[in-house]
């Protein structure tokens, strides 16, 4: 064996020795761990847990655990409330342990179950946790937000009194106090239904804002609004702004309704739709939608261009009012009509001067219409009392010029 | 390893002109890109959006932000992923610029390398410079924003020398380089690979094979055959086969490997395209138009791209015919021909159905690139080659220099014009700052609903990159899947008006049934759509700092908290995230490699037996004397008989002269002067806002001054004047009597609401030999009230909002207003079902209405559902009622591919309608409650069998009423509602002024009441159908009309200040 080979053998032996020592050290370490003195095994059969039968939310709760055989052991405990569970762990010393339940576990009212486990063994105990007194006077939930005046409609209030931990407290039941728009106060008894207290709130005949609150021996709580709104309008009328009503086709008549009210005299809310309809003497109609402000609606109605009866109707819900006004004409006499030019493509007419009874030119924009025998129609306006109108028709078929209720026939 | 410095040094030494061209490209295109030309292009932001997708989730293939979600495997991701990578450091825009510039440089190098195959480095250098100044590339980059096309073409061109080398001499490095670059091309733009195989690789391969065919085999015997005889045919064929069989084999290998690469690199794309094939109505594209009829399309898609290389086309023809490069010439001509679009019917016949899908400008683009080697050679000839010598002889050296300088100036000018084309012709709206919109979407969790942009152009894609909110629209039409989109030729809803009635019909369906898509917000940058939004129940919410108006639709449910994202299997996603980028990396490595040594020895050994057999056959060739016959002899004979102009110069001159004369003739066509022509020209001028030109067409005697005319036009308002574009003018009648004429024109306007026809009579007077339009008289009346006072009630539904960082409550915390429904009926008009009735707000709060109808068959299965869109007043005051009509519309254009003029697609019901259900819902609103209009002077007469409604609208409010719609309720003798007509009054009514209207109503004979069971649901609760009387203000209908009462209710759109 040469030196290099001998060295190789020596190296191999070293490695083997190193491996042997390492293995031995590892075994000793493992053994050392196992040889750590362990407590006496607990006799967990017959494990018991004790808690008070009753408690109050948030109160300290002592839990006692016993194992008849004595000894020490780790145990786990679960606290189950109606909402969630909490886990804690502890250690028996000489077969017994006593500790306080977690604070959170004692806050929920209801049954609190405590389960203690050691290995395969378990023991349970239950405590009835009662809610504490109502902490603050609750805010009522009111819906519908608005009801119709007239006693037949109603809203509902729901109240959930609770202690400082949020547990519902239904006893003693508080009262529901409603201050109606006219000032009278009514108290309603709340009905208990599955930890909720509720009551109907009837409407009143007076529209307005009712205030709903929960009242108890400690006083009244925060208020909530309940709107009592007018029912369908039943009364309406109107007045016109001027006694002189001219059928000029351009000026406006301003109509103001009376206060629009329901059967109980409540004026409708702002923004309620009102329809104003007019019918002129020639049968032309106009329709206008306006809205109320302060219970009153205003409408501007353009005057027709023909004299005679002028019917105005106002409708708001069920309420309806109609009145016939008389309109005076503004054109004093039939104006002269001349032909500016005429050809196969059409005719141009000059109508005027159109004068009023005072001998003045009628207002600019007074409507002049021309109709031909074959159905063609053209429309124009006066400017300084005169209108120039072109119509695509031939003169020999005859033309009818209308202005201010006068009709003038034009022929070639 | 070669260092960068040594590479540049070698480049400067051997390829100086290429280096100069690259520097020029960086200076020219780089500067422009950095200056932001890409922001005005068509597609740049779309590519940036895709890049943003990969930046947000590299392996995600589902993009929910557009079209209610789509798969990005529908487009090769290479360039987008490069931009996404760069965006980590530079941001999206700068990364896009960098990748685009890299693409241009690759393209310039590709052109240089490709041209080197043809001949000298000088020609290649000139070709590279021409590529820098190419109007085609400038347009593709700075007008169209084509990132993948440019980058992919650059790689494809770089692959061609390796393809030729592989075909001629083999060599694994050549094959690897060619395949790596084809893989990179595919990763960027698979269409370039597909068509490039035909138009780029194909000609190079054929050219190479022909070269190989002509080159004798090294072991070929000396024998020649003067003519083909029975004795020489076999040796001749064997000799030819022996020359090319190896090359043919290599081509086959290349072809198969290319297919594998094409499939593998973007495999998820192929899977997507087979499982989710694109089945859409084709979207019109200017490149498919006839360029002679649509001169704008001709300019953009033909003249501009060809401008810088068109003079080289005759040169290429002559040179290509005289050299072995004719396959490339054939490819150029084929591409150029296909690029002419619909100018001739032949491209349509050749391409078949693909004609309607492809954008044909890409053929022109490829043609203008493929011709660059010829253009480079021509430039070299013109500088100091044979052409220059001939020109010196013909016109002298000084003139030649002037011509050369003019040529350079023309090139630079053409490129400068092209890159600034978007400045001359606005193709996009002015830049819109996205920040206010993004801020709005983030506020109050507005991203929980979808949104829609209108009038944003391609900037909608840029907005999308800034937010995670979703839009029902998108900017990548291939990904559209909603039938409302795929069944119409509308690329984007946001530009619906540019597609006329079909586009608007599609938009109407989305706006009319927004809850179906959770669409709650519309960002409008174009007031054209305002009337449509208003009458569809949308309400203007606010104007943002960037001028964009936010519209909101109330009572739309938010998106569900969790949505299913149909991602493909993980392996596909990993492939999609890794393979394309790996392919581009391989292509980059391949592109920087030079020609490697050939390695053909193995192949000789491999094919030795076949080679020997062919050699033995070829050696049977007898030695003969005499002229050699060629297969090209008949062609040469023909070309001598039908001689083309003798030189490229002559052909160029002839082309230039013919083109110029044609252009002059078109531009100087004599204007028509008939009355009808004057009227058409007048309306044309007004429509294009050439008001001064329109004024000159007025009768000189009666026309007002220009200022007064402009003033008169400025106060005109209404649907037609402010929200329409003139679609067509038809002459109905033209009557001339002496110096007077009357022309009746039928004007068809496209508005956001519907196509609108107006028949107008125009008077003309002839003076000084020309006809002049006589303006109708102006309304001389003045407002009666000098100062009008109006009281208005405003409502603010503020709910229970409080200052908190927690989520604010939504409006619906207020009680839903109570509604009553009456007169519910199902009526068939001309066989089409419509559900109609009245809704009354019996609450004390104002209500925003959503009325939905549903038809059910005998098995109570849903047949159709639709909303009351226009024919209803969406906002009701307390105590107010409205008629409604729900016409059940099918998916727009689903069957016909186009719309009827009324933009209504009848629904196709399978089976008999047995029941109809109505769902009415309301929320408290404070908007849309103005009632400024009085309907007056109402009369109803009979015209034939149809009742005709006449009347006036008087505006008593403080604002302009721009458009008014009339809901005309028709009642029968028993006071039952039988139909609701919708009449638009297009003229605006200014405060204190009135406008008249006239409309024929539906004939009662067209209506059939359909008795079915009705179900009614109000605000989620079952409710009874009430009885109601005819509303106040109803007009008695004339005898014979079939109706008893007619009630008119106006719905207004007041112009908002923007």
Short mmCIF file of C-alpha atoms in Angstrom, two decimals, chain B residues 219-446:
data_model
loop_
_atom_site.label_atom_id
_atom_site.label_comp_id
_atom_site.label_asym_id
_atom_site.label_seq_id
_atom_site.Cartn_x
_atom_site.Cartn_y
_atom_site.Cartn_z
CA UNK B 219 -20.76 17.96 -60.97
CA UNK B 220 -22.90 18.75 -63.97
CA UNK B 221 -21.58 17.56 -67.33
CA UNK B 222 -20.77 19.91 -70.20
CA UNK B 223 -23.56 18.69 -72.49
CA UNK B 224 -26.24 21.16 -73.70
CA UNK B 225 -29.50 20.62 -75.45
CA UNK B 226 -30.29 23.14 -78.18
CA UNK B 227 -33.82 21.85 -78.33
CA UNK B 228 -36.01 19.56 -76.35
CA UNK B 229 -36.25 16.15 -77.94
CA UNK B 230 -37.25 12.73 -76.81
CA UNK B 231 -33.63 12.02 -76.14
CA UNK B 232 -32.92 15.16 -74.13
CA UNK B 233 -36.09 15.51 -72.09
CA UNK B 234 -35.10 13.05 -69.37
CA UNK B 235 -31.56 14.42 -68.90
CA UNK B 236 -32.93 17.98 -68.96
CA UNK B 237 -35.48 17.27 -66.27
CA UNK B 238 -33.01 15.28 -64.20
CA UNK B 239 -30.48 18.12 -64.47
CA UNK B 240 -33.01 20.70 -63.28
CA UNK B 241 -34.20 18.50 -60.44
CA UNK B 242 -30.62 17.87 -59.41
CA UNK B 243 -30.04 21.61 -59.24
CA UNK B 244 -33.01 22.39 -56.99
CA UNK B 245 -34.09 19.33 -55.09
CA UNK B 246 -32.03 20.21 -52.04
CA UNK B 247 -33.42 23.75 -52.02
CA UNK B 248 -36.94 22.43 -52.46
CA UNK B 249 -36.38 20.12 -49.54
CA UNK B 250 -35.10 22.97 -47.45
CA UNK B 251 -38.13 25.06 -48.38
CA UNK B 252 -40.34 22.22 -47.25
CA UNK B 253 -38.47 22.02 -43.96
CA UNK B 254 -38.77 25.79 -43.53
CA UNK B 255 -42.46 25.68 -44.37
CA UNK B 256 -43.25 22.95 -41.88
CA UNK B 257 -41.11 24.49 -39.18
CA UNK B 258 -42.76 27.85 -39.78
CA UNK B 259 -46.19 26.33 -39.33
CA UNK B 260 -45.09 24.73 -36.08
CA UNK B 261 -43.68 28.04 -34.90
CA UNK B 262 -46.80 29.90 -35.97
CA UNK B 263 -48.97 27.50 -34.03
CA UNK B 264 -46.80 27.09 -30.98
CA UNK B 265 -45.88 30.68 -30.17
CA UNK B 266 -49.48 31.87 -29.93
CA UNK B 267 -51.18 28.52 -29.30
CA UNK B 268 -53.77 29.98 -26.90
CA UNK B 269 -54.80 32.34 -29.70
CA UNK B 270 -55.55 29.44 -32.02
CA UNK B 271 -57.47 27.70 -29.27
CA UNK B 272 -59.45 30.88 -28.67
CA UNK B 273 -60.16 31.39 -32.35
CA UNK B 274 -61.53 27.88 -32.73
CA UNK B 275 -63.60 27.86 -29.54
CA UNK B 276 -64.80 31.45 -29.82
CA UNK B 277 -64.77 32.31 -33.52
CA UNK B 278 -65.38 35.88 -34.56
CA UNK B 279 -68.92 36.06 -35.91
CA UNK B 280 -69.76 39.68 -36.36
CA UNK B 281 -71.29 41.98 -38.87
CA UNK B 282 -68.34 43.48 -40.78
CA UNK B 283 -67.36 46.96 -39.74
CA UNK B 284 -67.07 49.35 -42.67
CA UNK B 285 -63.53 50.54 -43.32
CA UNK B 286 -62.38 53.24 -45.65
CA UNK B 287 -59.80 50.96 -47.22
CA UNK B 288 -62.66 48.91 -48.73
CA UNK B 289 -64.27 51.89 -50.41
CA UNK B 290 -63.88 52.92 -54.02
CA UNK B 291 -61.13 55.50 -53.91
CA UNK B 292 -62.54 57.25 -56.95
CA UNK B 293 -65.84 57.83 -55.20
CA UNK B 294 -64.54 58.41 -51.70
CA UNK B 295 -61.62 60.73 -52.32
CA UNK B 296 -60.87 61.06 -48.62
CA UNK B 297 -60.40 57.31 -48.34
CA UNK B 298 -58.29 57.40 -51.47
CA UNK B 299 -56.10 60.08 -49.95
CA UNK B 300 -55.59 58.32 -46.64
CA UNK B 301 -55.41 54.72 -47.76
CA UNK B 302 -53.77 54.99 -51.14
CA UNK B 303 -52.22 58.31 -52.11
CA UNK B 304 -50.42 59.11 -48.87
CA UNK B 305 -48.87 55.67 -48.33
CA UNK B 306 -47.78 55.49 -51.94
CA UNK B 307 -46.64 59.11 -52.16
CA UNK B 308 -42.97 58.58 -51.41
CA UNK B 309 -42.47 55.48 -53.57
CA UNK B 310 -45.03 55.84 -56.34
CA UNK B 311 -42.47 57.20 -58.84
CA UNK B 312 -40.46 54.04 -58.26
CA UNK B 313 -43.31 51.78 -59.36
CA UNK B 314 -42.58 52.03 -63.13
CA UNK B 315 -38.90 51.56 -62.38
CA UNK B 316 -39.69 48.47 -60.34
CA UNK B 317 -41.84 47.10 -63.15
CA UNK B 318 -39.12 47.55 -65.74
CA UNK B 319 -36.35 46.31 -63.51
CA UNK B 320 -38.36 43.46 -62.13
CA UNK B 321 -39.29 42.23 -65.60
CA UNK B 322 -35.70 42.38 -66.71
CA UNK B 323 -34.20 40.56 -63.75
CA UNK B 324 -34.65 37.44 -61.69
CA UNK B 325 -36.46 39.44 -59.03
CA UNK B 326 -39.75 39.28 -60.88
CA UNK B 327 -41.41 37.20 -58.12
CA UNK B 328 -40.93 40.16 -55.81
CA UNK B 329 -42.39 42.43 -58.48
CA UNK B 330 -45.40 40.14 -58.84
CA UNK B 331 -45.90 40.30 -55.09
CA UNK B 332 -45.67 44.10 -55.12
CA UNK B 333 -48.22 44.37 -57.91
CA UNK B 334 -50.55 41.91 -56.21
CA UNK B 335 -50.34 43.79 -52.93
CA UNK B 336 -50.78 47.14 -54.67
CA UNK B 337 -53.80 45.80 -56.49
CA UNK B 338 -55.41 44.38 -53.35
CA UNK B 339 -54.72 47.68 -51.65
CA UNK B 340 -56.99 49.52 -54.04
CA UNK B 341 -59.94 48.20 -52.01
CA UNK B 342 -63.34 48.60 -53.60
CA UNK B 343 -62.11 50.78 -56.47
CA UNK B 344 -62.47 47.73 -58.68
CA UNK B 345 -64.57 44.64 -58.00
CA UNK B 346 -61.61 42.30 -58.43
CA UNK B 347 -60.15 42.44 -54.89
CA UNK B 348 -63.59 41.57 -53.56
CA UNK B 349 -63.83 38.66 -55.96
CA UNK B 350 -60.34 37.45 -55.11
CA UNK B 351 -60.64 37.71 -51.36
CA UNK B 352 -64.26 36.58 -51.10
CA UNK B 353 -65.70 36.92 -47.60
CA UNK B 354 -62.32 37.97 -46.24
CA UNK B 355 -62.73 41.22 -48.14
CA UNK B 356 -65.27 42.42 -45.59
CA UNK B 357 -63.09 41.51 -42.62
CA UNK B 358 -59.63 42.60 -43.71
CA UNK B 359 -58.46 46.17 -43.60
CA UNK B 360 -56.98 46.41 -47.05
CA UNK B 361 -54.64 49.30 -46.30
CA UNK B 362 -52.23 46.75 -44.88
CA UNK B 363 -51.72 45.40 -48.42
CA UNK B 364 -50.79 48.88 -49.57
CA UNK B 365 -48.49 49.21 -46.56
CA UNK B 366 -46.73 45.96 -47.41
CA UNK B 367 -46.49 46.91 -51.08
CA UNK B 368 -44.86 50.23 -50.22
CA UNK B 369 -42.29 48.41 -48.08
CA UNK B 370 -41.67 45.61 -50.56
CA UNK B 371 -40.93 48.12 -53.28
CA UNK B 372 -38.25 49.87 -51.24
CA UNK B 373 -35.34 47.78 -52.64
CA UNK B 374 -36.33 48.91 -56.14
CA UNK B 375 -36.79 52.47 -54.91
CA UNK B 376 -33.33 52.33 -53.32
CA UNK B 377 -31.84 51.08 -56.57
CA UNK B 378 -33.63 53.82 -58.46
CA UNK B 379 -32.30 56.42 -56.05
CA UNK B 380 -28.79 55.08 -56.49
CA UNK B 381 -29.26 55.20 -60.27
CA UNK B 382 -30.56 58.74 -60.09
CA UNK B 383 -27.71 59.99 -57.92
CA UNK B 384 -24.81 58.76 -59.98
CA UNK B 385 -25.90 55.71 -61.88
CA UNK B 386 -26.97 55.13 -65.47
CA UNK B 387 -30.16 57.14 -65.01
CA UNK B 388 -28.19 60.12 -63.77
CA UNK B 389 -25.90 59.90 -66.79
CA UNK B 390 -28.85 59.82 -69.18
CA UNK B 391 -30.44 62.79 -67.44
CA UNK B 392 -27.19 64.72 -67.57
CA UNK B 393 -27.09 64.03 -71.28
CA UNK B 394 -30.70 65.08 -71.67
CA UNK B 395 -31.10 68.08 -69.37
CA UNK B 396 -27.66 68.94 -68.09
CA UNK B 397 -25.94 68.48 -64.75
CA UNK B 398 -27.36 71.60 -63.11
CA UNK B 399 -30.91 70.61 -63.88
CA UNK B 400 -30.18 67.14 -62.57
CA UNK B 401 -29.00 68.60 -59.30
CA UNK B 402 -32.11 70.74 -59.10
CA UNK B 403 -34.22 67.66 -59.77
CA UNK B 404 -32.32 65.68 -57.13
CA UNK B 405 -32.76 68.46 -54.59
CA UNK B 406 -36.44 68.71 -55.47
CA UNK B 407 -36.78 64.97 -54.99
CA UNK B 408 -35.22 65.11 -51.54
CA UNK B 409 -37.39 68.08 -50.61
CA UNK B 410 -40.48 66.27 -51.84
CA UNK B 411 -39.60 63.24 -49.73
CA UNK B 412 -38.98 65.29 -46.62
CA UNK B 413 -42.09 67.39 -47.28
CA UNK B 414 -44.21 64.30 -47.84
CA UNK B 415 -43.04 62.75 -44.62
CA UNK B 416 -43.55 66.00 -42.72
CA UNK B 417 -47.03 66.37 -44.17
CA UNK B 418 -47.94 62.81 -43.28
CA UNK B 419 -46.81 62.93 -39.68
CA UNK B 420 -48.79 66.13 -39.26
CA UNK B 421 -51.87 64.80 -41.00
CA UNK B 422 -53.66 64.50 -37.69
CA UNK B 423 -53.12 68.21 -37.20
CA UNK B 424 -54.59 69.14 -40.59
CA UNK B 425 -57.48 66.71 -40.43
CA UNK B 426 -58.65 66.19 -36.90
CA UNK B 427 -59.18 62.48 -36.53
CA UNK B 428 -59.53 62.53 -32.77
CA UNK B 429 -61.24 64.94 -30.38
CA UNK B 430 -59.07 67.37 -28.47
CA UNK B 431 -57.10 65.72 -25.67
CA UNK B 432 -59.26 64.87 -22.67
CA UNK B 433 -57.65 64.84 -19.25
CA UNK B 434 -58.65 61.50 -17.72
CA UNK B 435 -57.91 62.49 -14.11
CA UNK B 436 -61.32 64.05 -13.29
CA UNK B 437 -63.13 61.02 -14.71
CA UNK B 438 -60.91 58.61 -12.82
CA UNK B 439 -61.50 60.62 -9.69
CA UNK B 440 -65.24 60.51 -10.25
CA UNK B 441 -65.17 56.74 -10.74
CA UNK B 442 -63.23 56.22 -7.55
CA UNK B 443 -65.51 58.51 -5.55
CA UNK B 444 -68.42 56.90 -3.71
CA UNK B 445 -67.56 53.56 -5.31
CA UNK B 446 -68.88 54.61 -8.68
#
